[in-house]
Coordinates of C-alpha atoms and ligand atoms in Angstrom, one line a residue:
M14 CA 14.7 21.4 12.9
E15 CA 16.1 18.8 10.5
K16 CA 13.7 16.3 9.2
E17 CA 14.1 12.6 9.8
P18 CA 15.9 11.0 6.9
R19 CA 13.5 8.9 4.9
G20 CA 13.1 7.2 1.6
Q21 CA 10.4 9.3 0.0
T22 CA 7.9 12.0 0.4
D23 CA 4.3 12.5 -0.8
F24 CA 1.4 14.7 -0.3
I25 CA 0.3 12.9 2.9
R26 CA 3.8 13.3 4.4
E27 CA 3.7 16.9 3.4
I28 CA 0.5 17.4 5.3
I29 CA 2.1 15.7 8.3
D30 CA 5.2 17.9 8.0
E31 CA 3.0 21.0 8.0
D32 CA 1.1 19.7 11.1
I33 CA 4.3 19.2 12.9
A34 CA 5.6 22.6 11.9
K35 CA 2.4 24.2 13.1
G36 CA 2.3 22.1 16.3
V37 CA -1.2 20.8 15.6
Y38 CA -0.6 17.7 17.7
K39 CA 1.3 18.0 20.9
G40 CA 5.0 17.1 20.6
G41 CA 4.7 16.5 16.9
R42 CA 2.9 13.3 17.7
V43 CA 2.0 11.0 14.7
A44 CA -0.4 8.1 15.2
T45 CA -1.9 6.2 12.3
R46 CA -3.9 3.0 12.0
F47 CA -4.6 0.3 9.5
P48 CA -8.4 -0.5 9.8
P49 CA -9.4 -3.5 7.8
E50 CA -12.9 -5.0 8.1
P51 CA -12.6 -8.7 8.8
N52 CA -14.9 -9.7 6.0
G53 CA -12.3 -11.0 3.6
Y54 CA -8.6 -11.6 3.1
L55 CA -6.2 -8.7 2.5
H56 CA -5.2 -8.0 -1.0
I57 CA -2.4 -6.0 -2.6
G58 CA -4.5 -2.8 -2.3
H59 CA -4.6 -3.3 1.4
A60 CA -0.9 -4.0 1.4
K61 CA -0.4 -0.5 -0.1
S62 CA -2.4 1.0 2.8
V63 CA -0.5 -1.2 5.3
C64 CA 2.9 0.1 3.9
L65 CA 1.6 3.6 3.9
N66 CA 0.2 3.7 7.5
F67 CA 3.0 1.7 9.1
G68 CA 5.6 3.4 6.9
I69 CA 4.5 6.9 8.0
A70 CA 4.5 5.8 11.7
S71 CA 8.0 4.6 11.3
D72 CA 9.2 7.7 9.4
Y73 CA 8.0 10.0 12.1
N74 CA 8.8 7.8 15.2
G75 CA 5.0 7.5 15.6
T76 CA 2.7 4.5 16.1
C77 CA 0.4 2.6 13.9
N78 CA -2.4 0.5 15.3
L79 CA -3.9 -2.5 13.8
R80 CA -7.6 -2.1 14.2
L81 CA -10.2 -4.6 13.1
D82 CA -13.1 -2.4 12.0
D83 CA -15.7 -5.0 12.8
T84 CA -18.9 -3.0 13.2
D85 CA -21.1 -4.9 10.7
P86 CA -21.5 -8.5 11.8
S87 CA -22.7 -9.9 8.5
G88 CA -19.7 -11.5 6.7
E89 CA -17.2 -10.9 9.5
S90 CA -15.4 -13.8 11.1
Q91 CA -12.5 -14.8 13.3
E92 CA -11.0 -16.7 10.3
Y93 CA -10.6 -13.3 8.5
V94 CA -9.2 -11.7 11.7
N95 CA -6.6 -14.4 11.9
S96 CA -5.6 -14.1 8.3
I97 CA -5.3 -10.3 8.5
I98 CA -3.0 -10.6 11.6
E99 CA -0.9 -13.2 9.8
D100 CA -0.7 -11.2 6.6
V101 CA 0.3 -7.8 8.2
R102 CA 3.0 -9.5 10.2
W103 CA 4.2 -11.4 7.1
L104 CA 4.4 -8.1 5.2
G105 CA 6.9 -7.1 7.9
F106 CA 5.0 -4.8 10.2
D107 CA 4.6 -4.7 14.0
W108 CA 1.8 -3.1 16.0
D109 CA 3.3 -4.0 19.4
D110 CA 0.4 -4.4 21.8
R111 CA -1.9 -2.1 19.8
L112 CA -4.2 -4.7 18.3
Y113 CA -7.7 -3.1 18.6
Y114 CA -11.3 -4.0 17.6
A115 CA -13.9 -1.4 16.9
S116 CA -16.4 -3.9 18.5
D117 CA -14.6 -3.2 21.8
Y118 CA -15.9 0.3 21.5
F119 CA -19.6 -0.6 21.1
D120 CA -20.5 0.6 24.7
Q121 CA -18.6 3.9 24.2
L122 CA -20.1 4.4 20.8
Y123 CA -23.6 3.9 22.2
E124 CA -22.8 6.5 24.9
F125 CA -21.7 8.9 22.2
A126 CA -25.0 8.4 20.4
V127 CA -26.9 9.0 23.6
K128 CA -24.9 12.2 24.0
L129 CA -25.8 13.3 20.5
I130 CA -29.5 12.7 21.2
K131 CA -29.3 14.7 24.4
A132 CA -27.8 17.6 22.5
G133 CA -30.8 17.5 20.2
K134 CA -28.5 16.4 17.3
A135 CA -29.9 13.0 16.7
Y136 CA -33.3 11.5 16.4
V137 CA -35.0 8.1 15.9
C138 CA -36.6 8.0 12.5
S139 CA -39.3 5.5 11.7
L140 CA -39.3 5.9 7.9
S141 CA -38.6 2.7 5.9
S142 CA -35.2 2.5 4.2
E143 CA -36.9 3.1 0.8
E144 CA -38.6 6.2 2.2
I145 CA -35.4 7.5 3.7
R146 CA -33.8 7.1 0.3
E147 CA -36.7 8.9 -1.3
Y148 CA -36.6 11.8 1.2
R149 CA -32.9 12.2 0.7
G150 CA -33.2 14.1 -2.6
T151 CA -30.6 14.0 -5.3
L152 CA -27.5 15.9 -6.4
T153 CA -29.7 18.6 -7.9
E154 CA -32.6 18.5 -5.5
P155 CA -32.5 19.1 -1.8
G156 CA -33.9 16.4 0.5
R157 CA -37.1 16.6 2.6
E158 CA -37.2 16.5 6.4
S159 CA -38.4 13.3 8.0
P160 CA -41.7 13.6 9.8
Y161 CA -40.0 12.1 12.8
R162 CA -37.2 14.8 12.8
N163 CA -38.7 16.7 15.7
R164 CA -39.3 14.0 18.2
S165 CA -38.6 15.1 21.7
I166 CA -35.2 14.3 23.3
E167 CA -37.1 12.1 25.8
E168 CA -38.9 10.2 23.2
N169 CA -35.7 9.7 21.2
L170 CA -33.8 8.4 24.3
D171 CA -36.7 6.0 25.1
L172 CA -36.9 4.7 21.5
F173 CA -33.2 4.3 21.2
S174 CA -32.8 2.4 24.4
R175 CA -35.6 0.1 23.3
M176 CA -33.9 -0.4 19.9
K177 CA -30.9 -1.5 21.9
A178 CA -33.1 -3.8 24.1
G179 CA -34.3 -5.6 21.0
E180 CA -38.0 -4.5 21.2
F181 CA -38.3 -3.7 17.5
P182 CA -37.8 -5.7 14.3
E183 CA -35.1 -4.8 11.8
G184 CA -36.1 -1.8 9.7
A185 CA -38.6 -0.4 12.2
H186 CA -36.4 2.5 13.3
V187 CA -33.0 4.0 12.8
L188 CA -31.1 6.6 14.6
R189 CA -30.1 9.6 12.4
A190 CA -27.9 12.6 12.9
K191 CA -29.9 15.8 12.7
I192 CA -27.7 17.9 10.3
D193 CA -29.1 19.5 7.1
M194 CA -31.5 18.0 4.6
A195 CA -30.7 20.8 2.2
S196 CA -26.9 20.3 2.3
P197 CA -25.3 20.2 -1.1
N198 CA -23.3 17.3 0.3
I199 CA -25.8 14.4 0.3
V200 CA -23.7 12.6 3.0
M201 CA -24.8 15.4 5.4
R202 CA -28.5 15.0 4.9
D203 CA -29.3 13.4 8.2
P204 CA -27.2 10.3 7.8
V205 CA -28.2 7.1 9.6
I206 CA -25.9 6.4 12.5
Y207 CA -27.4 3.2 14.0
R208 CA -29.6 0.5 12.6
I209 CA -31.3 -2.6 14.0
K210 CA -29.6 -5.8 12.9
K211 CA -30.4 -9.0 14.5
V212 CA -27.3 -10.8 13.5
P213 CA -24.9 -12.2 16.0
H214 CA -21.4 -10.7 16.0
Y215 CA -18.4 -13.0 15.9
R216 CA -17.0 -11.3 19.0
T217 CA -19.9 -9.8 20.9
G218 CA -22.3 -12.6 20.2
E219 CA -25.9 -11.6 20.8
K220 CA -25.2 -8.7 23.1
W221 CA -26.0 -6.2 20.4
V222 CA -29.0 -5.9 18.1
I223 CA -28.1 -2.4 16.9
Y224 CA -24.9 -1.6 15.1
P225 CA -23.3 1.7 14.3
M226 CA -22.7 2.8 10.8
Y227 CA -19.2 3.2 9.4
D228 CA -19.2 7.0 9.3
F229 CA -20.1 7.2 13.0
A230 CA -17.9 4.4 14.3
H231 CA -14.8 5.2 12.3
C232 CA -14.1 8.8 13.4
L233 CA -14.9 8.0 17.0
S234 CA -12.7 4.9 17.0
D235 CA -9.9 7.0 15.6
Y236 CA -10.6 9.5 18.4
I237 CA -10.7 6.9 21.1
E238 CA -7.3 5.6 19.9
K239 CA -5.9 9.1 19.7
I240 CA -5.1 8.8 16.0
T241 CA -3.7 11.9 14.4
H242 CA -3.9 11.2 10.7
S243 CA -6.6 8.9 9.5
I244 CA -5.7 7.8 6.0
C245 CA -8.4 6.4 3.8
T246 CA -9.2 6.0 0.1
L247 CA -10.8 8.6 -2.1
E248 CA -14.3 7.3 -2.1
F249 CA -14.6 8.8 1.5
E250 CA -13.8 12.3 0.4
N251 CA -17.4 13.5 0.7
N252 CA -17.6 11.7 4.1
R253 CA -14.9 13.9 5.5
A254 CA -17.4 16.6 6.4
L255 CA -19.4 14.1 8.4
Y256 CA -16.2 12.7 10.0
D257 CA -15.4 16.2 11.2
W258 CA -19.0 16.9 12.2
F259 CA -19.3 14.0 14.6
L260 CA -15.9 14.9 16.2
K261 CA -16.9 18.5 16.5
E262 CA -20.2 17.6 18.2
L263 CA -18.9 14.9 20.4
T264 CA -15.3 15.3 21.3
E265 CA -12.8 17.8 22.5
G266 CA -9.0 18.2 22.5
E267 CA -6.9 16.8 19.8
R268 CA -8.9 15.4 16.9
P269 CA -7.9 13.1 14.2
K270 CA -7.9 14.4 10.6
Q271 CA -9.0 12.3 7.6
I272 CA -6.7 12.3 4.5
E273 CA -7.8 10.5 1.3
F274 CA -5.5 9.0 -1.3
A275 CA -6.2 7.0 -4.5
R276 CA -6.8 3.3 -4.0
L277 CA -4.6 1.0 -5.9
N278 CA -6.1 -0.6 -9.0
L279 CA -4.0 -3.3 -10.7
S280 CA -4.4 -4.5 -14.3
Y281 CA -5.5 -8.0 -15.1
T282 CA -6.9 -8.6 -11.6
I283 CA -9.6 -7.3 -9.3
L284 CA -9.3 -5.7 -5.9
S285 CA -12.8 -5.8 -4.6
K286 CA -13.4 -8.1 -1.6
R287 CA -16.9 -8.8 -2.8
R288 CA -15.7 -10.1 -6.1
L289 CA -12.8 -12.0 -4.6
I290 CA -15.4 -13.7 -2.4
T291 CA -17.3 -14.6 -5.6
L292 CA -14.2 -16.2 -7.1
V293 CA -13.6 -18.2 -3.9
E294 CA -17.1 -19.3 -3.2
N295 CA -17.9 -20.3 -6.7
G296 CA -14.8 -22.4 -7.1
Y297 CA -13.2 -20.3 -9.8
V298 CA -10.0 -20.4 -7.7
D299 CA -8.6 -22.8 -5.2
G300 CA -9.3 -20.7 -2.1
W301 CA -8.2 -17.3 -0.9
D302 CA -4.6 -18.3 -1.1
D303 CA -4.8 -19.6 -4.7
P304 CA -1.5 -18.4 -6.1
R305 CA -3.3 -16.5 -8.9
M306 CA -5.2 -14.4 -6.3
P307 CA -4.1 -10.8 -5.7
T308 CA -4.4 -11.5 -2.0
V309 CA -1.5 -11.4 0.4
A310 CA -2.1 -15.0 1.2
G311 CA -2.1 -15.9 -2.5
M312 CA 1.0 -14.0 -3.2
R313 CA 2.8 -15.6 -0.3
R314 CA 1.8 -19.1 -1.5
R315 CA 2.9 -18.1 -5.0
G316 CA 6.3 -17.3 -3.6
Y317 CA 6.3 -13.5 -3.7
T318 CA 8.5 -12.0 -1.0
P319 CA 7.4 -9.3 1.5
E320 CA 10.4 -7.3 0.3
A321 CA 9.2 -7.4 -3.3
I322 CA 5.7 -6.3 -2.3
R323 CA 7.0 -3.5 -0.1
D324 CA 9.3 -2.4 -3.0
F325 CA 6.3 -2.3 -5.3
C326 CA 4.2 -0.2 -2.8
A327 CA 7.1 2.2 -2.5
R328 CA 7.5 2.5 -6.3
I329 CA 3.8 3.2 -7.0
G330 CA 3.7 5.9 -4.3
V331 CA 0.5 7.7 -3.3
A332 CA -1.6 9.8 -5.6
K333 CA -4.7 11.9 -5.3
K334 CA -6.2 10.6 -8.5
D335 CA -7.4 7.0 -9.3
N336 CA -5.3 5.2 -11.9
L337 CA -4.6 1.7 -13.1
V338 CA -1.2 0.3 -12.2
D339 CA 0.4 -2.2 -14.7
I340 CA 0.7 -5.6 -13.1
S341 CA 4.0 -6.0 -14.9
L342 CA 5.5 -3.5 -12.5
L343 CA 4.6 -5.8 -9.6
E344 CA 6.1 -8.8 -11.5
H345 CA 9.2 -6.7 -12.2
C346 CA 9.7 -6.0 -8.5
V347 CA 9.3 -9.7 -7.7
R348 CA 12.0 -10.6 -10.3
D349 CA 14.3 -7.9 -9.1
D350 CA 14.2 -9.3 -5.6
L351 CA 14.4 -13.0 -6.6
N352 CA 17.2 -12.5 -9.0
E353 CA 19.4 -11.6 -6.1
R354 CA 18.4 -14.3 -3.7
A355 CA 17.1 -17.3 -5.6
K356 CA 19.4 -20.3 -6.0
R357 CA 19.7 -21.7 -9.5
A358 CA 18.6 -25.2 -10.2
M359 CA 17.5 -27.3 -13.2
A360 CA 14.1 -28.7 -14.0
V361 CA 12.5 -30.0 -17.1
L362 CA 8.8 -29.3 -17.6
R363 CA 8.0 -31.4 -20.7
P364 CA 10.6 -34.1 -20.8
I365 CA 12.0 -35.8 -23.8
K366 CA 14.5 -38.6 -23.4
V367 CA 18.0 -38.2 -24.8
I368 CA 20.4 -41.1 -24.8
I369 CA 24.1 -40.4 -25.1
D370 CA 25.3 -43.5 -27.1
N371 CA 29.0 -43.1 -26.4
Y372 CA 28.6 -42.3 -22.7
P373 CA 29.6 -45.3 -20.4
E374 CA 26.7 -47.4 -19.2
G375 CA 26.2 -47.2 -15.4
K376 CA 28.5 -44.3 -14.9
T377 CA 27.5 -41.2 -12.9
E378 CA 29.5 -38.0 -12.7
E379 CA 28.8 -35.3 -10.1
I380 CA 29.0 -32.0 -11.8
L381 CA 29.6 -28.9 -9.7
C382 CA 27.2 -26.1 -10.7
P383 CA 27.2 -22.6 -9.2
N384 CA 24.2 -21.7 -7.2
H385 CA 24.2 -18.2 -8.6
P386 CA 26.3 -17.3 -11.7
Q387 CA 27.1 -13.8 -10.4
K388 CA 27.5 -14.7 -6.7
P389 CA 30.3 -17.2 -6.0
E390 CA 29.6 -16.7 -2.3
M391 CA 26.4 -18.6 -2.7
G392 CA 28.4 -21.7 -3.3
K393 CA 28.1 -24.7 -5.6
R394 CA 26.0 -27.8 -5.7
S395 CA 26.6 -31.2 -7.2
V396 CA 24.3 -32.4 -9.9
P397 CA 24.5 -36.0 -11.2
F398 CA 25.1 -36.7 -14.9
S399 CA 24.6 -40.0 -16.6
K400 CA 23.9 -41.7 -20.0
I401 CA 20.2 -40.9 -20.2
I402 CA 19.0 -37.4 -19.6
Y403 CA 15.8 -35.5 -20.1
I404 CA 15.7 -32.2 -22.0
E405 CA 12.8 -29.9 -22.7
E406 CA 10.6 -31.0 -25.5
D407 CA 10.9 -27.7 -27.3
D408 CA 14.7 -27.7 -27.0
F409 CA 14.6 -30.1 -29.9
S410 CA 13.3 -29.4 -33.4
E411 CA 13.2 -31.8 -36.3
S412 CA 12.9 -29.0 -38.8
P413 CA 14.3 -26.0 -36.9
P414 CA 13.2 -22.5 -37.8
K415 CA 15.9 -20.0 -38.7
K416 CA 18.0 -18.8 -35.8
Y417 CA 17.1 -21.9 -33.8
K418 CA 20.0 -22.5 -31.5
R419 CA 19.0 -25.7 -29.7
L420 CA 19.2 -29.4 -30.6
A421 CA 18.3 -30.4 -34.1
P422 CA 19.3 -33.0 -36.7
G423 CA 23.0 -32.5 -37.6
R424 CA 23.5 -30.0 -34.8
E425 CA 25.4 -29.7 -31.5
V426 CA 24.2 -28.1 -28.3
R427 CA 25.8 -27.4 -24.9
L428 CA 24.2 -29.1 -21.8
R429 CA 24.4 -26.4 -19.2
Y430 CA 27.5 -26.9 -17.0
A431 CA 28.1 -30.2 -18.7
Y432 CA 29.0 -31.6 -22.1
V433 CA 28.4 -30.7 -25.7
I434 CA 26.2 -33.3 -27.4
K435 CA 25.6 -33.9 -31.0
F436 CA 22.4 -35.2 -32.5
E437 CA 22.6 -38.7 -34.0
S438 CA 19.1 -40.2 -34.6
L439 CA 15.5 -40.2 -33.6
V440 CA 13.2 -43.0 -32.5
K441 CA 9.5 -42.4 -33.1
D442 CA 6.4 -44.2 -31.9
E443 CA 5.3 -46.4 -34.7
N444 CA 1.6 -45.6 -34.2
T445 CA 1.5 -42.0 -33.2
G446 CA 4.6 -40.7 -34.8
A447 CA 5.6 -38.9 -31.6
I448 CA 9.2 -38.7 -30.7
K449 CA 10.1 -41.4 -28.2
E450 CA 13.8 -40.7 -27.7
I451 CA 16.7 -38.9 -29.3
H452 CA 20.1 -40.5 -29.7
S453 CA 23.2 -38.4 -29.4
T454 CA 27.0 -38.6 -28.8
Y455 CA 29.0 -36.4 -26.5
D456 CA 32.4 -34.8 -26.7
K457 CA 34.1 -35.9 -23.6
N458 CA 36.6 -33.1 -23.6
S459 CA 33.9 -30.4 -23.6
I460 CA 32.8 -30.5 -20.0
N461 CA 31.9 -27.5 -18.0
S462 CA 32.9 -24.8 -20.4
D463 CA 29.7 -23.3 -21.5
T464 CA 31.1 -19.8 -21.2
S465 CA 34.5 -19.1 -22.7
E466 CA 36.8 -22.1 -22.5
G467 CA 36.6 -25.3 -24.4
K468 CA 34.4 -26.1 -27.3
R469 CA 32.1 -23.3 -28.2
V470 CA 28.6 -24.0 -29.5
E471 CA 25.8 -21.5 -29.8
G472 CA 23.0 -23.1 -27.9
V473 CA 22.9 -24.0 -24.2
I474 CA 20.0 -26.0 -22.8
H475 CA 19.1 -27.3 -19.4
W476 CA 18.8 -31.0 -18.5
V477 CA 18.3 -33.5 -15.7
S478 CA 19.7 -37.1 -15.4
A479 CA 16.9 -39.5 -16.0
K480 CA 18.1 -42.0 -13.4
H481 CA 18.5 -39.4 -10.7
A482 CA 15.9 -36.8 -11.3
I483 CA 12.8 -36.5 -9.1
P484 CA 9.4 -36.6 -10.7
A485 CA 7.6 -33.4 -9.9
E486 CA 4.4 -31.5 -10.5
I487 CA 5.0 -27.9 -11.7
R488 CA 2.3 -25.3 -11.8
L489 CA 2.6 -22.4 -14.2
Y490 CA 0.5 -19.3 -13.6
D491 CA -0.6 -16.6 -15.8
R492 CA -2.7 -13.5 -15.2
L493 CA -6.0 -14.3 -13.6
F494 CA -8.0 -12.3 -16.2
S495 CA -7.5 -12.1 -19.9
I496 CA -8.4 -8.4 -20.1
P497 CA -6.5 -5.4 -18.6
D498 CA -9.4 -3.9 -16.6
P499 CA -11.8 -6.6 -15.4
A500 CA -12.8 -4.3 -12.6
S501 CA -14.6 -2.1 -15.1
L502 CA -17.0 -4.9 -15.9
G503 CA -20.3 -5.8 -14.2
D504 CA -21.1 -9.2 -12.8
E505 CA -20.0 -10.8 -16.0
F506 CA -16.4 -10.2 -14.9
T507 CA -16.1 -14.0 -14.3
D508 CA -16.5 -14.5 -18.1
Y509 CA -13.0 -13.0 -18.5
I510 CA -11.1 -15.3 -16.3
N511 CA -8.0 -16.4 -18.2
P512 CA -8.5 -20.1 -19.0
D513 CA -4.7 -20.5 -19.1
S514 CA -4.1 -18.8 -15.8
L515 CA -3.1 -22.2 -14.4
R516 CA -1.3 -25.0 -16.3
V517 CA -0.3 -28.1 -14.4
M518 CA 2.8 -29.9 -15.7
D519 CA 2.4 -33.2 -14.1
N520 CA 5.2 -35.0 -15.8
A521 CA 8.1 -32.8 -14.9
Y522 CA 11.5 -33.7 -13.4
V523 CA 13.7 -31.7 -11.1
E524 CA 17.3 -32.2 -10.1
P525 CA 17.6 -34.5 -7.1
G526 CA 19.0 -31.9 -4.7
L527 CA 15.5 -30.3 -4.7
S528 CA 14.2 -33.1 -2.6
L529 CA 15.7 -31.1 0.3
A530 CA 13.8 -27.9 -0.6
S531 CA 11.7 -26.2 2.0
S532 CA 8.7 -24.0 1.4
K533 CA 10.9 -21.0 2.4
D534 CA 13.3 -21.6 -0.5
R535 CA 13.0 -19.9 -3.8
F536 CA 14.8 -21.1 -6.9
Q537 CA 15.5 -20.0 -10.4
F538 CA 15.0 -23.0 -12.6
E539 CA 17.4 -22.2 -15.4
R540 CA 15.6 -20.7 -18.4
L541 CA 12.2 -21.3 -16.9
G542 CA 11.6 -18.7 -14.2
Y543 CA 11.4 -18.5 -10.4
F544 CA 9.8 -21.3 -8.4
C545 CA 9.0 -22.3 -4.9
L546 CA 7.6 -25.4 -3.2
D547 CA 3.9 -25.6 -2.8
D548 CA 3.0 -27.1 0.6
R549 CA -0.5 -28.0 -0.3
Y550 CA 0.2 -30.1 -3.4
S551 CA 3.6 -31.5 -2.6
R552 CA 3.8 -35.2 -1.5
P553 CA 6.9 -36.8 0.1
D554 CA 7.7 -38.6 -3.2
R555 CA 6.6 -35.9 -5.5
P556 CA 7.2 -32.3 -4.8
C557 CA 5.0 -29.7 -6.4
F558 CA 6.5 -26.3 -7.4
N559 CA 4.7 -23.1 -8.2
R560 CA 6.1 -20.8 -10.8
I561 CA 6.4 -17.5 -9.0
V562 CA 7.1 -15.5 -12.1
S563 CA 8.6 -16.2 -15.5
L564 CA 12.0 -14.7 -16.6
R565 CA 10.6 -12.5 -19.3
D566 CA 10.3 -9.0 -18.0
T567 CA 7.8 -6.9 -19.9
W568 CA 8.1 -4.0 -17.5
G569 CA 11.9 -3.9 -18.0
K570 CA 11.2 -3.6 -21.7
I571 CA 8.7 -0.8 -21.1
L572 CA 11.4 1.0 -19.1
K573 CA 14.0 0.6 -21.8
S574 CA 11.8 1.8 -24.6
D575 CA 10.8 4.9 -22.7
Ligands
ATP618 P1 -13.5 -3.4 -0.7 O1 -13.6 -2.1 -1.4 O2 -12.9 -4.5 -1.5 O3 -14.7 -3.8 0.1 P2 -12.5 -2.1 1.6 O4 -11.8 -0.8 1.2 O5 -13.9 -1.9 2.1 O6 -12.4 -3.1 0.4 P3 -11.4 -2.4 4.2 O7 -11.2 -3.6 5.0 O8 -12.4 -1.4 4.7 O9 -11.7 -2.9 2.7 O10 -10.0 -1.7 3.9 C1 -9.0 -1.5 5.0 C2 -8.1 -0.3 4.6 O11 -7.5 -0.6 3.3 C3 -9.0 0.9 4.3 O12 -8.3 2.0 4.9 C4 -9.0 1.1 2.8 O13 -9.0 2.4 2.5 C5 -7.7 0.4 2.4 N1 -7.8 -0.1 1.1 C6 -8.7 -1.0 0.6 N2 -8.6 -1.3 -0.7 C7 -7.5 -0.5 -1.1 C8 -6.9 -0.3 -2.4 N3 -7.3 -0.9 -3.5 N4 -5.8 0.5 -2.4 C9 -5.4 1.2 -1.3 N5 -6.0 1.0 -0.1 C10 -7.0 0.2 0.0
MG619 MG1 -14.2 -0.5 3.8

């Protein structure tokens, strides 16, 4: 049989191909799930798992469920559920009507636990959690059996139902699987499967005071949903034996299989929910959707596109060994995508006034500028030009270094899509010595020929007409951390937050057409990078733009020098 055409393969798809060839699942069925715990917002690591699970389902004409894995009430909330739903949808994936909650399975999971007790494979243990840890042994020493291990089935059933009824305080008892205290795999040494936790659940309220552990709930939730391939990250490798054990003891028919892959680690950021919560709760960032955050919400607000994120996930592929991916690859994917779709515009971040002495007072010219230099089909826009313009502070130098191609005493420069101007004089503030304005003259026959025709000068700079430009705030972002691997640090990781990760340019100007921008638009501000409107900080009279990414492509350089 010929395989479905598809973009890429990897070791997980190879396993699936083999299962299909061997007929492991009836009709070559493929069913995956993306199972986030709603205790934080999704980040780019989750996006990788989303792309993988939904991507496999689509490659094999299978299904992928969105399952909220909400079996531990502390820290879970509906706000997080809502954000997860929004983010997965925004990334471009669809679960039809298969939105599930592990908490919907609490009754079934309880029944599975009862079944395990009745089979003599689980017992109520009354050791304290410290004692349980102590009895567990180490990698080199076997564990010791709990003195409660041989309670009768009747006593276990009675105690377990009373745990459920709320008769005992937290920590008094737990339910444990009866497996093997001498197993070389510590996970198999009578793991806890239920604990008392008197914390209300955001969905089931106070109905439950006992909650199942991840290892117990996850495999059975997969089974209930008829998942075939349960893809998770490497840290669960040792837990696979337990995953299989519960299924073998409790289920029949087609069983899901767990496959582990390496989690994404990205340089200059952190992908641990706990640490991201620290950043949010302690005000290091401006919420989960702060544009510097590696969260899907943050990347969306920053202006990244779902296409760029999916492209990134495809390029990094899936591996069996942990590694650190260079964040410049993600930035490269964002640039690649935006270069195609972003309309060009002009903005000045740090304005300096330039007066064109020989330009008529009161005159305004509308200059037609292409929206994309390589894509005439994207059309043109009209940009007003007048006697006084703003240029970028660092596009002028009083004593220019060698090779400086911008405006300087005695020099000429091209204003992008407009005239060539020549420096004439400088006015400085008497007290501070700061430059107040630059006087220049223009060559009126030099219009619109910054490429080949007309007068040729070396430098081309961007500008806006002072009278027409809109005052704007522009936010420039840099990497959130100043070191490549902040994840390797302990709690002092916050000491390495990049102090320049946000710079606010609050005296910027943008061309007037940008007053019509919507938050869906993305622009390349000539020579400055890619930008989008920020809904939170924009005001009707003063738009705020986020820099999505600069134009400088360090990854492109890495590729070339290879
Ligand atoms: P954290 O380690 O920050 O607590 P988590 O892995 O516990 O995150 P979950 O909500 O359980 O977060 O994750 C949902 C799914 O996303 C899981 O299948 C998990 O394996 C996957 N996932 C989480 N982080 C990454 C990552 N960095 N790379 C790839 N997949 C990930
Ligand atoms: Mg988890």
